[in-house]
CSV table of C-alpha atoms in Angstrom, one decimal:
chain,number,residue,atom,x,y,z
A,1,UNK,CA,-14.4,-3.6,12.7
A,2,UNK,CA,-12.5,-5.2,9.8
A,3,UNK,CA,-13.2,-2.2,7.6
A,4,UNK,CA,-11.9,0.1,10.3
A,5,UNK,CA,-8.7,-2.0,10.5
A,6,UNK,CA,-8.3,-1.8,6.7
A,7,UNK,CA,-8.8,2.0,6.6
A,8,UNK,CA,-6.4,2.5,9.5
A,9,UNK,CA,-3.8,0.3,7.7
A,10,UNK,CA,-4.1,2.2,4.5
A,11,UNK,CA,-3.8,5.5,6.4
A,12,UNK,CA,-0.6,4.3,8.0
A,13,UNK,CA,0.8,3.1,4.7
A,14,UNK,CA,0.0,6.5,3.0
A,15,UNK,CA,1.6,8.4,5.9
A,16,UNK,CA,4.7,6.3,6.0
A,17,UNK,CA,5.3,6.6,2.2
A,18,UNK,CA,4.7,10.3,2.2
A,19,UNK,CA,7.3,10.6,5.0
A,20,UNK,CA,9.8,8.4,3.2
A,21,UNK,CA,9.6,5.8,6.0
A,22,UNK,CA,8.1,3.0,4.0
A,23,UNK,CA,10.9,0.6,4.9
A,24,UNK,CA,9.9,0.6,8.6
A,25,UNK,CA,6.2,0.4,7.7
A,26,UNK,CA,6.7,-2.7,5.6
A,27,UNK,CA,7.7,-4.6,8.8
A,28,UNK,CA,4.4,-3.8,10.6
A,29,UNK,CA,1.1,-5.6,10.9
A,30,UNK,CA,-0.6,-2.8,9.0
A,31,UNK,CA,1.6,-3.7,6.0
A,32,UNK,CA,0.3,-7.2,6.2
A,33,UNK,CA,-3.2,-5.9,6.0
A,34,UNK,CA,-2.3,-3.8,3.0
A,35,UNK,CA,-0.8,-6.9,1.3
A,36,UNK,CA,-4.0,-8.8,1.9
A,37,UNK,CA,-6.1,-5.9,0.5
A,38,UNK,CA,-3.9,-5.8,-2.6
A,39,UNK,CA,-5.1,-9.4,-3.3
A,40,UNK,CA,-8.7,-9.0,-2.1
A,41,UNK,CA,-9.8,-5.6,-3.5
A,42,UNK,CA,-11.0,-4.9,-7.0
A,43,UNK,CA,-7.9,-3.3,-8.5
A,44,UNK,CA,-6.6,-3.0,-12.1
A,45,UNK,CA,-3.9,-5.5,-12.8
A,46,UNK,CA,-1.4,-2.6,-13.3
A,47,UNK,CA,-2.2,-1.2,-9.8
A,48,UNK,CA,-2.1,-4.6,-8.2
A,49,UNK,CA,1.3,-5.3,-9.8
A,50,UNK,CA,2.7,-1.9,-8.7
A,51,UNK,CA,1.5,-2.4,-5.1
A,52,UNK,CA,2.8,-6.0,-5.0
A,53,UNK,CA,6.1,-4.9,-6.3
A,54,UNK,CA,6.4,-2.1,-3.8
A,55,UNK,CA,5.3,-4.3,-0.9
A,56,UNK,CA,7.8,-7.0,-1.8
A,57,UNK,CA,10.8,-4.7,-2.6
A,58,UNK,CA,10.6,-2.6,0.5
A,59,UNK,CA,13.5,-0.2,0.5
A,60,UNK,CA,14.8,-1.4,-2.9
A,61,UNK,CA,15.4,1.2,-5.6
A,62,UNK,CA,12.5,0.1,-7.8
A,63,UNK,CA,9.6,1.8,-6.0
A,64,UNK,CA,11.2,5.2,-5.2
A,65,UNK,CA,10.1,7.1,-8.4
A,66,UNK,CA,6.6,5.6,-8.1
A,67,UNK,CA,5.9,6.6,-4.5
A,68,UNK,CA,3.4,9.2,-5.7
A,69,UNK,CA,1.6,6.6,-7.8
A,70,UNK,CA,1.6,4.2,-4.8
A,71,UNK,CA,0.1,6.7,-2.5
A,72,UNK,CA,-2.5,7.5,-5.1
A,73,UNK,CA,-3.6,3.9,-5.4
A,74,UNK,CA,-3.6,3.5,-1.6
A,75,UNK,CA,-5.8,6.6,-1.3
A,76,UNK,CA,-8.2,5.3,-3.8
A,77,UNK,CA,-8.4,2.0,-1.9
A,78,UNK,CA,-9.0,3.8,1.3
A,79,UNK,CA,-11.9,5.8,-0.2
A,80,UNK,CA,-13.5,2.6,-1.6
């Protein structure tokens, strides 16, 4: 059940970012799951730093050019 929740949260994150609606997503419980996965999963330090930055910045300007990289990392996490 937990893995289903994790997969669903990652799917919601990917869809929100691809639609440009990540600001609203960051306020959801699914975003909290993704934050936890960022800590718990085996990621490279560069990927972890990028996701952490994105999740903490929200609608700040810093993540916008990296949205493709963010969705790529999330898709890899979802496939794991």
